[in-house]
XYZ file of C-alpha atoms in Angstrom:
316
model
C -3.668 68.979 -141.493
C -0.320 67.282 -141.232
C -0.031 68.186 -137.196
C -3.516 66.923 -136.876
C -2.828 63.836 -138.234
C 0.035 63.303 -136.069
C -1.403 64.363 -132.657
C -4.030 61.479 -133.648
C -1.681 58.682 -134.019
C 0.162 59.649 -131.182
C -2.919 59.753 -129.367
C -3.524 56.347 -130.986
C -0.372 54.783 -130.115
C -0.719 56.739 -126.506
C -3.851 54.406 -126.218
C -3.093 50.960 -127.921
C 0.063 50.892 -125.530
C -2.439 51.916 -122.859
C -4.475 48.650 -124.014
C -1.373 46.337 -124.566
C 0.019 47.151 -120.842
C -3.960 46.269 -119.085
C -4.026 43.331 -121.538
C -0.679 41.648 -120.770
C -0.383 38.961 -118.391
C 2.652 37.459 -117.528
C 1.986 34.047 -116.134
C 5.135 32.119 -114.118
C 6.400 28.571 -114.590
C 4.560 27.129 -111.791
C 1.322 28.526 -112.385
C -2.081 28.273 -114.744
C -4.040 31.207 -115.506
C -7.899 30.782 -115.784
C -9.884 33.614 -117.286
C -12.749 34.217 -116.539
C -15.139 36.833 -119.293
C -17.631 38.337 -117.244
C -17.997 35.969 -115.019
C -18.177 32.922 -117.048
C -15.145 30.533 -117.755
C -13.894 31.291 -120.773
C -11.607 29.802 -122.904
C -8.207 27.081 -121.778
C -6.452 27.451 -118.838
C -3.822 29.522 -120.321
C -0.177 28.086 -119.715
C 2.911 29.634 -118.564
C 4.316 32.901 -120.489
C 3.020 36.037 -121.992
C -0.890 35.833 -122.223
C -3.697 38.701 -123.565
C -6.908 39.300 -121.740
C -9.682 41.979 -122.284
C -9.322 44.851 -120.299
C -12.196 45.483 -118.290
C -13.752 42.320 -119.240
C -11.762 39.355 -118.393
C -10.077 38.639 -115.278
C -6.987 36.651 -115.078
C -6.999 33.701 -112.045
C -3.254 32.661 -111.456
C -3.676 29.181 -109.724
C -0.396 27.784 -108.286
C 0.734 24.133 -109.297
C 2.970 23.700 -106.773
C 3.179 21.107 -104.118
C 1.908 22.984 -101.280
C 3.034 21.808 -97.341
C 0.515 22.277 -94.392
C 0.663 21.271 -91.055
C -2.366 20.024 -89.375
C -2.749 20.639 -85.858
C -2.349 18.632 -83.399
C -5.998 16.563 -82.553
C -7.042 15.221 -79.110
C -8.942 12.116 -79.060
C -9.145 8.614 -77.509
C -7.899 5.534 -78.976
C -9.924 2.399 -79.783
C -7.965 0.541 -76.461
C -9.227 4.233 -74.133
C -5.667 5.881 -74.334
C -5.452 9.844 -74.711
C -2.946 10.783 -77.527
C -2.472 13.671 -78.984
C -1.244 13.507 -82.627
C -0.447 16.218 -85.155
C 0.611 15.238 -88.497
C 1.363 17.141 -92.085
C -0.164 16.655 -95.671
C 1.463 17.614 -98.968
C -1.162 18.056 -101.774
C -1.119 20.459 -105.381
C -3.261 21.646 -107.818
C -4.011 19.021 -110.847
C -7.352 20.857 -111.952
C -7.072 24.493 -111.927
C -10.447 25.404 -113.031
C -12.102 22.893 -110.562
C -10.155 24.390 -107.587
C -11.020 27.794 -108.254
C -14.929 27.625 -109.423
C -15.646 23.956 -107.307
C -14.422 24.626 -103.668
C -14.127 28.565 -102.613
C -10.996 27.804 -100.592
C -9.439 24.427 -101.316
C -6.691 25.092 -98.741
C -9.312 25.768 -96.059
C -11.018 22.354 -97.498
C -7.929 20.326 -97.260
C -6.793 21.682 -93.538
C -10.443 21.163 -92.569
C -10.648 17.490 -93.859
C -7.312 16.891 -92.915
C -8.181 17.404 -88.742
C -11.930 15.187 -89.918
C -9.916 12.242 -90.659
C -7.177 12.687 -88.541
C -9.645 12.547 -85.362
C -11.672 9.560 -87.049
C -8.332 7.619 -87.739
C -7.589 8.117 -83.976
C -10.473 6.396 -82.964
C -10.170 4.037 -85.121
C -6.517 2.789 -83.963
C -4.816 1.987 -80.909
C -1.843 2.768 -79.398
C 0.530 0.452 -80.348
C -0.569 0.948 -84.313
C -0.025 4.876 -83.550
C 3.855 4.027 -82.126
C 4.793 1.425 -84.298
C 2.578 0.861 -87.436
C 1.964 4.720 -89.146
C 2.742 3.906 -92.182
C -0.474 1.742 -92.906
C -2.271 4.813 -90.708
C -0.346 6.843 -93.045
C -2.092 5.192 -96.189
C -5.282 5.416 -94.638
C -5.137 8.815 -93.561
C -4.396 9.656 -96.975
C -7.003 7.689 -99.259
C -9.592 9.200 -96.795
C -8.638 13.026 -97.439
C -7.790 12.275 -101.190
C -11.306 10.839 -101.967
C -13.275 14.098 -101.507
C -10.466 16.158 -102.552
C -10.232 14.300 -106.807
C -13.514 16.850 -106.729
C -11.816 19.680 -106.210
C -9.335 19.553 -108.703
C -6.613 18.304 -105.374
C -4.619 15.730 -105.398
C -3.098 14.038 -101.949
C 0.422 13.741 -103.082
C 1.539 12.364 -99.137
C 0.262 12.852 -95.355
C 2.330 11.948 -92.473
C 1.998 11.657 -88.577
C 4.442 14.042 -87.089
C 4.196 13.160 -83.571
C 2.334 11.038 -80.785
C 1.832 13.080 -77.524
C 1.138 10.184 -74.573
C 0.153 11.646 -71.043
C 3.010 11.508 -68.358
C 1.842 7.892 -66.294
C 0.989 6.640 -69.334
C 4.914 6.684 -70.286
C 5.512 5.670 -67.190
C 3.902 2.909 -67.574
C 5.322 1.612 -70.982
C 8.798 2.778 -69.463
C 8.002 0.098 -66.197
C 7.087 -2.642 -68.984
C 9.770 -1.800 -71.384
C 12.555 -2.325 -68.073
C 10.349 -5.532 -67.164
C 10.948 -7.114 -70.514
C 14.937 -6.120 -70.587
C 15.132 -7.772 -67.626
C 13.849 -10.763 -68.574
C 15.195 -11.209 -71.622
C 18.473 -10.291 -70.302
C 17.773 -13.344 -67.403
C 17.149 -15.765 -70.305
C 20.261 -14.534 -71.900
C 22.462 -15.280 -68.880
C 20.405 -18.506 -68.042
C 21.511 -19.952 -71.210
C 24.801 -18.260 -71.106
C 25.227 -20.431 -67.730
C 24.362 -23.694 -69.554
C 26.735 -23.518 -72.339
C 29.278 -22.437 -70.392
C 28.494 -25.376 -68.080
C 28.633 -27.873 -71.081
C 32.030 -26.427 -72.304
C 33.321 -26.558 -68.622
C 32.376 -29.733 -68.514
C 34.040 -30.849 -71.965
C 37.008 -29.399 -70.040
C 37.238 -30.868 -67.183
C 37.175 -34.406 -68.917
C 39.985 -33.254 -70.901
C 42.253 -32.128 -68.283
C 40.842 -35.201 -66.490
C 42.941 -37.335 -69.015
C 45.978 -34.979 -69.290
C 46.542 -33.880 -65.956
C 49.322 -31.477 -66.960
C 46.624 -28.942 -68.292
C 45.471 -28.674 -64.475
C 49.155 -27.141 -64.075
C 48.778 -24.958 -67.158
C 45.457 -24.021 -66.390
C 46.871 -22.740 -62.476
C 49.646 -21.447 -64.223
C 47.624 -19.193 -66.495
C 45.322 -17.927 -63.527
C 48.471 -16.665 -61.875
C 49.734 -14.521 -64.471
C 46.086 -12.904 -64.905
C 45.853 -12.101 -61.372
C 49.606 -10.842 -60.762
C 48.370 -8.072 -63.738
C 46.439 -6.252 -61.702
C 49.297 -5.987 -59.414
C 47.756 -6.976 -56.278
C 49.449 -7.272 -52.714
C 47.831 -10.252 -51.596
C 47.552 -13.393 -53.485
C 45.549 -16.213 -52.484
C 45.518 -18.910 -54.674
C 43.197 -22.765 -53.569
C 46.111 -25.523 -54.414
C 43.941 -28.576 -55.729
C 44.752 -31.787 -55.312
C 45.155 -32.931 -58.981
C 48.073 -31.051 -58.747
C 49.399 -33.405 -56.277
C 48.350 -36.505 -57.635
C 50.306 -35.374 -60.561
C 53.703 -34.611 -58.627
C 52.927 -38.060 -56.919
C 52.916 -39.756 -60.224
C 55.583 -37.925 -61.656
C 57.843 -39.098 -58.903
C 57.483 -42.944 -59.207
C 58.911 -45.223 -61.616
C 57.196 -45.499 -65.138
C 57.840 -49.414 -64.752
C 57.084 -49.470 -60.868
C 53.445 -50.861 -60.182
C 51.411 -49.168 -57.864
C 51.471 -50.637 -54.362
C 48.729 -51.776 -53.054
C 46.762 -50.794 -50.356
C 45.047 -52.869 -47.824
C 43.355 -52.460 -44.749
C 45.222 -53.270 -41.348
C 43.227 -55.313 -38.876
C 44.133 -55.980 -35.336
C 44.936 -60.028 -34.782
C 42.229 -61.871 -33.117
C 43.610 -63.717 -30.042
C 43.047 -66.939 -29.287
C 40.469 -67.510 -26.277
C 42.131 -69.491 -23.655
C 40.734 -71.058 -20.678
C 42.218 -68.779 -18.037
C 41.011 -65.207 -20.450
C 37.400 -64.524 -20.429
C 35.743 -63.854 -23.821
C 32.763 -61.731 -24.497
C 29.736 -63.260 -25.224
C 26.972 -61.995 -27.588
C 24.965 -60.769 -24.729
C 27.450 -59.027 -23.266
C 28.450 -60.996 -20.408
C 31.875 -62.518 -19.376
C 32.790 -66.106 -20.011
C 35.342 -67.961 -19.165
C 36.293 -71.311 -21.224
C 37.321 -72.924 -17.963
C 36.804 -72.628 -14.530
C 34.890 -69.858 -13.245
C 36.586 -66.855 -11.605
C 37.203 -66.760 -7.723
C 35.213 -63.822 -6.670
C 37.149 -60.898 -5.543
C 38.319 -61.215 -1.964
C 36.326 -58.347 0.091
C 38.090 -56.314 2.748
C 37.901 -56.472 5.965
C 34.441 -54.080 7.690
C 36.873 -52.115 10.522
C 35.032 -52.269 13.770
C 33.106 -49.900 15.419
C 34.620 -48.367 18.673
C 32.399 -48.502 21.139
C 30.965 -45.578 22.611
C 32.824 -43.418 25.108
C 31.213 -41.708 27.921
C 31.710 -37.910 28.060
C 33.132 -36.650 31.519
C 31.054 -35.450 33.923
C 30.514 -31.621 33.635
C 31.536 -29.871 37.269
C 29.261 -27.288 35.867
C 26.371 -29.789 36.226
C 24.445 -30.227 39.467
């Protein structure tokens, strides 16, 4: 009787450790378990720890509550301005609602990817280019409130999406590289435009200044000469102005001295007299007096007269 009743609770305690070990769950930190009793929901979502189902009746869903990180691939489409891109991007989402993401949607990962490439595509063609390069993080906003708004049903929320990358074909960077170099250069021709004029005011400012103190002319020369015998150079050429010598010329006269002065030398006007001829207004000689004698002519030589050849003895 006594070994009888021992093989039974043995065999009892054999089977309610049997029942303990299928009825434990463990369920981590990071997750929620939802049971579900033949088929129906039953019961909380049970939290993190040590947790008993049914054997054979319930069946413990472990949902995980962590942020989850997917890529979306990369979607070709056409901008609003008709400029092929190609632009991938990544979304960051997690579980609020276990229940609703397991008995709502069959695969909410599937879902999100899915609606993820939708409204990528649609905010595409909705953009252009320039708001793909240089404004994402308004597309960024709007790429997220459209994939979080159908998602709040399936117990997912949209923590963050982001636009990885902005493929552009190859003469379409071309292109923006041309315009980019166009505007440097232009902007870097209104930079040294205006450079020029202020540095024409300020040489002006100092060219009245060494205007009235001509010694900075000398210091000025001065200067130039050491900078250019630095680069130790075997041929100097260097303008000498003529300030500089104005200055020496000044520096050699008298302080008190006055400055002679300078006048224009003329040649004397003569008299007329009656024997000189003057020039008259037209042009022509005059003579205050008598006229001239005309000039005496020389003698016409004469002309020999003609002498007869001799008689040829050849001739008949």
């Amino acid at each position: 009787m006594l070994e009888a009743l021992l093989v039974t609770l043995v065999v009892l305690g054999s089977v309610g450790v049997v029942y303990l070990a299928a009825a434990a769950r463990v369920v981590k930190q990071f997750e929620r378990g939802v049971v579900l009793r033949l088929g129906r929901l039953n019961g909380e979502v049970r939290g993190p720890g040590l947790t008993m189902i049914v054997p054979f009746v319930d069946r413990l869903h472990r949902m995980n509550m962590q942020i989850v990180t997917m890529p979306i691939p990369a979607q070709e489409g056409i901008t609003r301005d008709n400029v092929t891109v190609r632009v991938d991007a990544v979304v960051y989402f997690k579980v609020v609602d276990a229940p609703s993401a397991l008995i709502t949607v069959e695969d909410y990962k599937f879902a999100v990817s899915q609606m993820a490439q939708t409204s990528l595509r649609s905010i595409i063609g909705k953009s252009e280019l320039d708001d793909l390069l240089s404004n994402r993080e308004k597309l960024n906003q709007g790429l997220e409130l459209m994939i979080d708004s159908p998602a709040v049903g399936w117990g997912v929320q949209i923590d963050r999406v982001e636009i990885k990358d902005v493929s552009l074909p190859e003469t379409m960077k071309r292109s923006m590289a041309r315009q980019a170099e166009a505007d440097r250069e232009r902007r870097a021709r209104v930079i040294n435009a205006d450079a020029e004029l202020q540095a024409s005011k300020k040489l002006a400012e100092a060219a009245q200044q060494m205007e009235a103190t001509p010694s900075a002319l000398q210091l000025r020369l001065l200067q130039t000469v050491v900078a250019v015998a630095a680069e130790k150079n075997s041929t100097l050429v260097l303008p000498f102005p003529v300030e500089l010598l104005r200055f020496l010329e000044k520096a050699q006269q008298p302080a008190d001295a006055p400055e002679p002065r300078r006048r224009r030398l003329e040649p004397p006007t003569p008299d007329p007299t009656p024997d000189q001829p003057t020039e008259s207004p037209n042009g022509l000689l005059e003579t205050l007096g008598e006229p001239p004698a005309p000039p005496a002519m020389s003698p016409v030589p004469p002309v020999p007269d003609a002498v007869e050849a001799p008689d040829d003895p050849l001739k008949p």
